[in-house]
PDB file of C-alpha atoms in Angstrom:
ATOM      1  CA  UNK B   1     -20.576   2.137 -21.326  1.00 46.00           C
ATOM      2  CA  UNK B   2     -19.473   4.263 -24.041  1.00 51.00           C
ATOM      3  CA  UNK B   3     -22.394   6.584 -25.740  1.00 58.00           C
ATOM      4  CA  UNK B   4     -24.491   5.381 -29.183  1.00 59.00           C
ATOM      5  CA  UNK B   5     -22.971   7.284 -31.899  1.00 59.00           C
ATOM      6  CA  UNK B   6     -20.484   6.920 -34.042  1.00 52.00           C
ATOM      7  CA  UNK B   7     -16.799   6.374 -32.625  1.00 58.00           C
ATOM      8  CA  UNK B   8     -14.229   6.443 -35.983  1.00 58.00           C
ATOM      9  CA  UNK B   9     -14.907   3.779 -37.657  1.00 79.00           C
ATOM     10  CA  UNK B  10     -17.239   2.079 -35.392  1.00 81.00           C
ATOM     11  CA  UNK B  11     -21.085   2.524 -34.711  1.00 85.00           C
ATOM     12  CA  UNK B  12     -22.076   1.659 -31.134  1.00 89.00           C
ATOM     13  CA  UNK B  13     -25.805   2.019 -31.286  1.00 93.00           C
ATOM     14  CA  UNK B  14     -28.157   0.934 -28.895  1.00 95.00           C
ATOM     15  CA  UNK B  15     -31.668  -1.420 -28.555  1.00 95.00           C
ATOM     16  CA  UNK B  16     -34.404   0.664 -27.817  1.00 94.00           C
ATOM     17  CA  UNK B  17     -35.309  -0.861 -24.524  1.00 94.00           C
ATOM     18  CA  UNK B  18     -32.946  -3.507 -24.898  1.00 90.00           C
ATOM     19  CA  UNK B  19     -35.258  -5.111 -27.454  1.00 91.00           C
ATOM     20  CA  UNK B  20     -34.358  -7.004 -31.188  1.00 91.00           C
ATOM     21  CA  UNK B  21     -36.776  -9.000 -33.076  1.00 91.00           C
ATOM     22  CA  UNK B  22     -35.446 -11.164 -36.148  1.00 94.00           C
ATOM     23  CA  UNK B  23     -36.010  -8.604 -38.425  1.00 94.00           C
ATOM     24  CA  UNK B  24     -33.386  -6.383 -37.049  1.00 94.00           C
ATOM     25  CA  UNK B  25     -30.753  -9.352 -36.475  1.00 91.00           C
ATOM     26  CA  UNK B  26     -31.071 -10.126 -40.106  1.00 93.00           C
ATOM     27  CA  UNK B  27     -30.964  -6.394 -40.599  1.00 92.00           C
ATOM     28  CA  UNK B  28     -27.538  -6.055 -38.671  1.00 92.00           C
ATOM     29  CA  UNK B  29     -25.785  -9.364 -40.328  1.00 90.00           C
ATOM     30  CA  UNK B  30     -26.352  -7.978 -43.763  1.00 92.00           C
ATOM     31  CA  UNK B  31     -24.802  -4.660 -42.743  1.00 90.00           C
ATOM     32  CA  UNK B  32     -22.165  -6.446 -41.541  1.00 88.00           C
ATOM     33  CA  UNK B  33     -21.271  -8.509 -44.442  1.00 89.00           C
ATOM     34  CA  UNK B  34     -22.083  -5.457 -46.980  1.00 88.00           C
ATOM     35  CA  UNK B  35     -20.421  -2.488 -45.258  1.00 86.00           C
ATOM     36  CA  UNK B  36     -18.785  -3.569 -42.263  1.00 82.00           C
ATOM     37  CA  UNK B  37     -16.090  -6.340 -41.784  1.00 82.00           C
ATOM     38  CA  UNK B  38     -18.465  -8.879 -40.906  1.00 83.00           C
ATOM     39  CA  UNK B  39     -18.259  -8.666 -37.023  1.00 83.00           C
ATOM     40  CA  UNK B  40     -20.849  -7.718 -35.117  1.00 87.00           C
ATOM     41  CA  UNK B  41     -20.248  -7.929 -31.135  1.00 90.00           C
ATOM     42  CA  UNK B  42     -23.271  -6.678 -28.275  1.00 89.00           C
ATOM     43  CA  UNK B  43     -22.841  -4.545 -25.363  1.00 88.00           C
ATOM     44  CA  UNK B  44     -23.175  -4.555 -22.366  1.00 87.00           C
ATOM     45  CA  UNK B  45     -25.636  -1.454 -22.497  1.00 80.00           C
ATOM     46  CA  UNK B  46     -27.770  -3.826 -24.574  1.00 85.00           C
ATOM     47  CA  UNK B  47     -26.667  -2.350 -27.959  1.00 90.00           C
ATOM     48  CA  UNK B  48     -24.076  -3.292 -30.765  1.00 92.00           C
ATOM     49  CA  UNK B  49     -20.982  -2.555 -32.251  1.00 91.00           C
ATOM     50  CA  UNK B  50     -20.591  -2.683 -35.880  1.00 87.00           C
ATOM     51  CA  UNK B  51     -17.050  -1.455 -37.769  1.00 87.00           C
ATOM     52  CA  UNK B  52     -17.282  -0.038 -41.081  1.00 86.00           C
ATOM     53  CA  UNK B  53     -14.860   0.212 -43.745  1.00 83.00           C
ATOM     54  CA  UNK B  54     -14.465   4.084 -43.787  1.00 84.00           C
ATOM     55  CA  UNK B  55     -16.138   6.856 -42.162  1.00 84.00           C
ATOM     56  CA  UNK B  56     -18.496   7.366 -44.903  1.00 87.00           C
ATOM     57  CA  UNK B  57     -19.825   3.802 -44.530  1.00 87.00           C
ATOM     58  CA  UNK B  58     -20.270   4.637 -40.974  1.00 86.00           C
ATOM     59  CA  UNK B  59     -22.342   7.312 -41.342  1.00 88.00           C
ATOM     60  CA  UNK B  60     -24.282   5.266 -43.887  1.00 89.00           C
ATOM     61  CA  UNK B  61     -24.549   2.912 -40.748  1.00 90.00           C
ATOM     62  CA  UNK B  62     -25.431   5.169 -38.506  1.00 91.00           C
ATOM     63  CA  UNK B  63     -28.363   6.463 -40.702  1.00 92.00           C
ATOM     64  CA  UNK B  64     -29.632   2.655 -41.598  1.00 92.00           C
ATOM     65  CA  UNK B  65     -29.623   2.110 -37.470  1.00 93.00           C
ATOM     66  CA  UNK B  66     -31.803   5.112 -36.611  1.00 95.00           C
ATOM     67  CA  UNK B  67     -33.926   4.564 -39.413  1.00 95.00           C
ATOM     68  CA  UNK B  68     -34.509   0.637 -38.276  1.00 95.00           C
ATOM     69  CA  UNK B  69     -34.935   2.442 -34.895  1.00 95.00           C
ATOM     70  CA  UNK B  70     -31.693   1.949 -32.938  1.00 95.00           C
ATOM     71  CA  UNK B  71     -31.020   4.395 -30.884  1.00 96.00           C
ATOM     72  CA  UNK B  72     -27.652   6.340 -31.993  1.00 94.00           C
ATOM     73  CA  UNK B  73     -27.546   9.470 -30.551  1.00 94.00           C
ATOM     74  CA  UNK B  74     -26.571   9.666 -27.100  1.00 92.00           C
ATOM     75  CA  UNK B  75     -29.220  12.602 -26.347  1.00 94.00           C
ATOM     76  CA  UNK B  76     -31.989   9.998 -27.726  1.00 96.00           C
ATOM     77  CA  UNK B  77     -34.691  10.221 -24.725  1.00 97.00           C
ATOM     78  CA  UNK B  78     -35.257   6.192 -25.234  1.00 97.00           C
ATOM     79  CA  UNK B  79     -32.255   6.004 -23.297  1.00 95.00           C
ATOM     80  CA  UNK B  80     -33.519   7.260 -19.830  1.00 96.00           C
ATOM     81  CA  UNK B  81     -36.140   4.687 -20.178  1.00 97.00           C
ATOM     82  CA  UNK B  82     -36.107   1.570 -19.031  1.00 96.00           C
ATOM     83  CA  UNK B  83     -39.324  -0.933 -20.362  1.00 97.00           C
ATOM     84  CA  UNK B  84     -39.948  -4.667 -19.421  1.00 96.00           C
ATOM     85  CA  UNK B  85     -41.788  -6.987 -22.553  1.00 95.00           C
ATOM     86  CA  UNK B  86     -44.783  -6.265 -20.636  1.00 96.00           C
ATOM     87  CA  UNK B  87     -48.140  -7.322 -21.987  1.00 96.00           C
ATOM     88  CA  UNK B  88     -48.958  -9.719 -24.195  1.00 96.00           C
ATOM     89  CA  UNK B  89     -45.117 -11.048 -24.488  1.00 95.00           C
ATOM     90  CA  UNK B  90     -44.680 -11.271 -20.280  1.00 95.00           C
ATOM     91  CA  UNK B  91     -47.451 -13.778 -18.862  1.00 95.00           C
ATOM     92  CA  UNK B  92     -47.089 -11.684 -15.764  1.00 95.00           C
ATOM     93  CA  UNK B  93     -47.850  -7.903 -17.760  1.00 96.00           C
ATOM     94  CA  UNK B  94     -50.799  -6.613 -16.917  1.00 96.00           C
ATOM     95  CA  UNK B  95     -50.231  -3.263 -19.271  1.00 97.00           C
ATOM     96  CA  UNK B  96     -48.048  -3.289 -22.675  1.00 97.00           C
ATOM     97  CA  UNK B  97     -44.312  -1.819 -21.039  1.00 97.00           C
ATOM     98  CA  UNK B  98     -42.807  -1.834 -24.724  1.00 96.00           C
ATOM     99  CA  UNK B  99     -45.636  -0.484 -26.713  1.00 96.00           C
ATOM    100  CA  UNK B 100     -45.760   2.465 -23.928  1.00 98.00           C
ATOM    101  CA  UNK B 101     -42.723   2.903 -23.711  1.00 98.00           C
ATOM    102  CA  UNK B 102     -41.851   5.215 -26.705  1.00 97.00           C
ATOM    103  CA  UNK B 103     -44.855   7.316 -26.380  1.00 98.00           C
ATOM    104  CA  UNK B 104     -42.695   7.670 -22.152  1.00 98.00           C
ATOM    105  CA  UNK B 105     -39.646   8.633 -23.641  1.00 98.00           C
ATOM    106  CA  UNK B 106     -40.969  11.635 -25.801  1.00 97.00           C
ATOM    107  CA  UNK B 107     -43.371  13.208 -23.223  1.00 96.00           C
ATOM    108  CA  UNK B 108     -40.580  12.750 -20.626  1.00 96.00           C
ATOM    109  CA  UNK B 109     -37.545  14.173 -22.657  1.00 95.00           C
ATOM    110  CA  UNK B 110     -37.431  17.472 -20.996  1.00 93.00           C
ATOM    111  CA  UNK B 111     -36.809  15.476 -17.556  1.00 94.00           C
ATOM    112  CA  UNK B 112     -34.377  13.045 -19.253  1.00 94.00           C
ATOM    113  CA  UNK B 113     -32.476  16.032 -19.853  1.00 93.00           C
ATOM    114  CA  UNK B 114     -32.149  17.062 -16.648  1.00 92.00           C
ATOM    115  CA  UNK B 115     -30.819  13.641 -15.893  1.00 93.00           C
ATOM    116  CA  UNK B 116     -33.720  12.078 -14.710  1.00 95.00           C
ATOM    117  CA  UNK B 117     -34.682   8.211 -15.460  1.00 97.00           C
ATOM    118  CA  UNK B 118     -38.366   6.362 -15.931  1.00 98.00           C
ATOM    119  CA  UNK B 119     -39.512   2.700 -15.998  1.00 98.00           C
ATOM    120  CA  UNK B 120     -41.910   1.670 -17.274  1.00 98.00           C
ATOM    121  CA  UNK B 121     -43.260  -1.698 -15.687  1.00 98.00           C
ATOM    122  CA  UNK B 122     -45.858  -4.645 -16.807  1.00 97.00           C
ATOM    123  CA  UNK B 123     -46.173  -5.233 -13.612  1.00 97.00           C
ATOM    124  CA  UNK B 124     -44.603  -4.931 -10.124  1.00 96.00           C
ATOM    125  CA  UNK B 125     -41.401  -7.501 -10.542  1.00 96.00           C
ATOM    126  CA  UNK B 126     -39.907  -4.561 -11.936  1.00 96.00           C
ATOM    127  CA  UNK B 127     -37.497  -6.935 -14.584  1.00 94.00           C
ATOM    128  CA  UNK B 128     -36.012  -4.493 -16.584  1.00 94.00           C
ATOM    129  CA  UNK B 129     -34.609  -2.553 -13.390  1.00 94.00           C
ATOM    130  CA  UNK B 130     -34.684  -2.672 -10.346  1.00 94.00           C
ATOM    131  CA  UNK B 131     -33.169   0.516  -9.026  1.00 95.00           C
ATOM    132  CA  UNK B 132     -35.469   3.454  -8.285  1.00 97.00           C
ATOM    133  CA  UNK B 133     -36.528   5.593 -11.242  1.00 98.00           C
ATOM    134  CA  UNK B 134     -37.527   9.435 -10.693  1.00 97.00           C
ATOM    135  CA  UNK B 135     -40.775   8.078 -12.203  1.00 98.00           C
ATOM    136  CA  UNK B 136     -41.724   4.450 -12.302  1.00 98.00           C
ATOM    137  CA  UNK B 137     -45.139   3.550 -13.919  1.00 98.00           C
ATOM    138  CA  UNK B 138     -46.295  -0.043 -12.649  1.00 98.00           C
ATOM    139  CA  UNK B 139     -48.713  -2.356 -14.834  1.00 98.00           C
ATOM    140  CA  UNK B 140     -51.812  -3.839 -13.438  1.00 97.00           C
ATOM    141  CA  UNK B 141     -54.182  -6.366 -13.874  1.00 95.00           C
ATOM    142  CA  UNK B 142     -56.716  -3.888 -15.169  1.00 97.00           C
ATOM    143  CA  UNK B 143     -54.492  -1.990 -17.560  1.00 96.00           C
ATOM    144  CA  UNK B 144     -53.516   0.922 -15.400  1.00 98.00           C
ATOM    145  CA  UNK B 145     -49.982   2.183 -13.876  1.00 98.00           C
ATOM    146  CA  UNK B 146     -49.283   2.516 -10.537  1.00 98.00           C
ATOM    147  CA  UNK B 147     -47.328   5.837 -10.342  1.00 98.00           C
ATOM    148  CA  UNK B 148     -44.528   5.805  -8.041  1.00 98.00           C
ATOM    149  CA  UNK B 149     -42.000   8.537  -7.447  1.00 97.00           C
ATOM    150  CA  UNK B 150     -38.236   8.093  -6.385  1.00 96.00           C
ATOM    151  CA  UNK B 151     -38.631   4.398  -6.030  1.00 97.00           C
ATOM    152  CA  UNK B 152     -39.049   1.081  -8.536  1.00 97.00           C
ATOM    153  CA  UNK B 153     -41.748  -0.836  -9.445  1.00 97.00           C
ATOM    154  CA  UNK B 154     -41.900  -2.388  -5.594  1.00 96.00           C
ATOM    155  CA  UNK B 155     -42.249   0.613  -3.949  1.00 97.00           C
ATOM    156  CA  UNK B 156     -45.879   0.852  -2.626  1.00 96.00           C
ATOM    157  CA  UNK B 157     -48.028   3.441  -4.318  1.00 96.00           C
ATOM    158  CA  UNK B 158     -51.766   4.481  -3.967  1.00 95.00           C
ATOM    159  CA  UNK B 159     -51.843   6.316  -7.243  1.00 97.00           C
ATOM    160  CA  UNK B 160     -53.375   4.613 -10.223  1.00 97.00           C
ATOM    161  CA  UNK B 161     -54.336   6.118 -13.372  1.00 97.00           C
ATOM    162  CA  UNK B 162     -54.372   5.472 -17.045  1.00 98.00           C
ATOM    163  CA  UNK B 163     -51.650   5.759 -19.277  1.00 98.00           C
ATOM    164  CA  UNK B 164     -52.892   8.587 -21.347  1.00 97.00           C
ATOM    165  CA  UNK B 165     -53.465  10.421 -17.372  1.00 97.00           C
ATOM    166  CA  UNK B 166     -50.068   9.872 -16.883  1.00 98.00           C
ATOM    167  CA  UNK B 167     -48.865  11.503 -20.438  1.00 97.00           C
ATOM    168  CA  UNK B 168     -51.293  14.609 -19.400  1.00 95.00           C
ATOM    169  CA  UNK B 169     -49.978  14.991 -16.071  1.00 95.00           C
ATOM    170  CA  UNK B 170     -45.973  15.324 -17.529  1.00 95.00           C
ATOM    171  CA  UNK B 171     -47.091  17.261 -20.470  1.00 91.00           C
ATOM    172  CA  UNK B 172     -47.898  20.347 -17.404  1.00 87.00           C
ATOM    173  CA  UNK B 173     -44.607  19.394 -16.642  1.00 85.00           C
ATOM    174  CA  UNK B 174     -43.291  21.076 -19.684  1.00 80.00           C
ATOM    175  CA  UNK B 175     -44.974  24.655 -17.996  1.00 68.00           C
ATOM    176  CA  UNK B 176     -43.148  24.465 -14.834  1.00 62.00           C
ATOM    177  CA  UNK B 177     -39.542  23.757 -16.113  1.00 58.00           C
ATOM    178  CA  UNK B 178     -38.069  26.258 -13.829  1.00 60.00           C
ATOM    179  CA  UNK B 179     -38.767  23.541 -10.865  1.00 67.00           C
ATOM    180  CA  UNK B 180     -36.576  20.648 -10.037  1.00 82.00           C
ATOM    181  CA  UNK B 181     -37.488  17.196 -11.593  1.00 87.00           C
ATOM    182  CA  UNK B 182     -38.765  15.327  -8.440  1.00 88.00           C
ATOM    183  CA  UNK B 183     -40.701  19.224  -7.813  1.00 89.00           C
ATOM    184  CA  UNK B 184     -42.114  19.300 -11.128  1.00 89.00           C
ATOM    185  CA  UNK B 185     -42.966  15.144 -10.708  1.00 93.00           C
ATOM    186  CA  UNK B 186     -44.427  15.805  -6.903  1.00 92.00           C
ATOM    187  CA  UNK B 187     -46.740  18.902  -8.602  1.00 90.00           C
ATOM    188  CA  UNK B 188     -47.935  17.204 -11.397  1.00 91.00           C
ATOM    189  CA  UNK B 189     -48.693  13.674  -9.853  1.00 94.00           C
ATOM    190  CA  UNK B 190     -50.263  15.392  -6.498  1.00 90.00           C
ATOM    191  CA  UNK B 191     -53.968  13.855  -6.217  1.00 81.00           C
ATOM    192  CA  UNK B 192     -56.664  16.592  -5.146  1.00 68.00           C
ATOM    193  CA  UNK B 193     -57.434  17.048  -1.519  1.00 46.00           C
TER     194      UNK B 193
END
């Protein structure tokens, strides 16, 4: 799939984790009809594509999407993230995967960079994907994340924490950027002897 951003006349931007509530779909029609030419087709990257009249109506678009919080710049760190509903919208959640989610994506930008990939999970179905992640966080019944490294939100694990542990442990990551991602990961999620 193409990159969020604007392409001529077009903005592609993406759902940040693949999630729209009415507010936005009302949003995007009325952008449509006032400054577009009244189409408005999804992606497959779970994202829409909205043409404008002229460029300067696109960047007007573009502006109006990231400030609704669509993500339109393909650097965006949202975009290495992948989130269930989780908690309280998933019956099976056991933590809140969307509400997490952002807070994910910021503290794990300098890995996302590097081309590495999270998911966050309510719980160990793993909806939202199920390919392995460098880091996969995995809801429980009791509010904390399994951690799992190079795998998805099946993968066995015997490290639990909270999710405020889990920001800690990737904010050292920042201090060791020299090392690899899954070396910097292995360091900073390595239990005490």
């Amino acid at each position: 799939p193409r990159p969020a951003g604007l392409h001529g006349r077009a903005l592609l931007a993406e759902l940040a984790f693949g999630r729209c509530d009415a507010a936005l779909l009302e949003s995007l029609a009325a952008w449509c009809e006032t400054q577009g030419d009244g189409h408005l087709a999804l992606t497959p990257s779970r994202g829409i594509a909205l043409a404008a009249r002229d460029h300067t109506v696109a960047a007007t678009l573009r502006d109006a999407a990231a400030a609704a919080g669509l993500i339109v710049d393909p650097a965006d760190p949202r975009r290495a993230v992948a989130a269930c509903p989780g908690a309280p919208a998933c019956a099976s959640g056991g933590t809140p995967a969307q509400a997490d989610a952002p807070r994910l994506a910021t503290a794990f930008a300098h890995m996302a960079e590097r081309g590495a990939t999270a998911h966050v999970s309510g719980c160990p179905k793993g909806c939202a994907s199920p390919s392995p992640a460098a880091l996969t966080l995995v809801g429980r019944s009791d509010g904390l994340y399994g951690v799992v490294l190079d795998g998805n939100a099946g993968t066995p694990t015997d490290l639990v924490l909270t999710f405020g542990a889990v920001l800690e442990r990737l904010e050292s990551t920042r201090i060791t950027a020299t090392l690899d991602v899954p070396s910097g990961l292995r360091d900073a999620f390595r239990e005490p002897a």
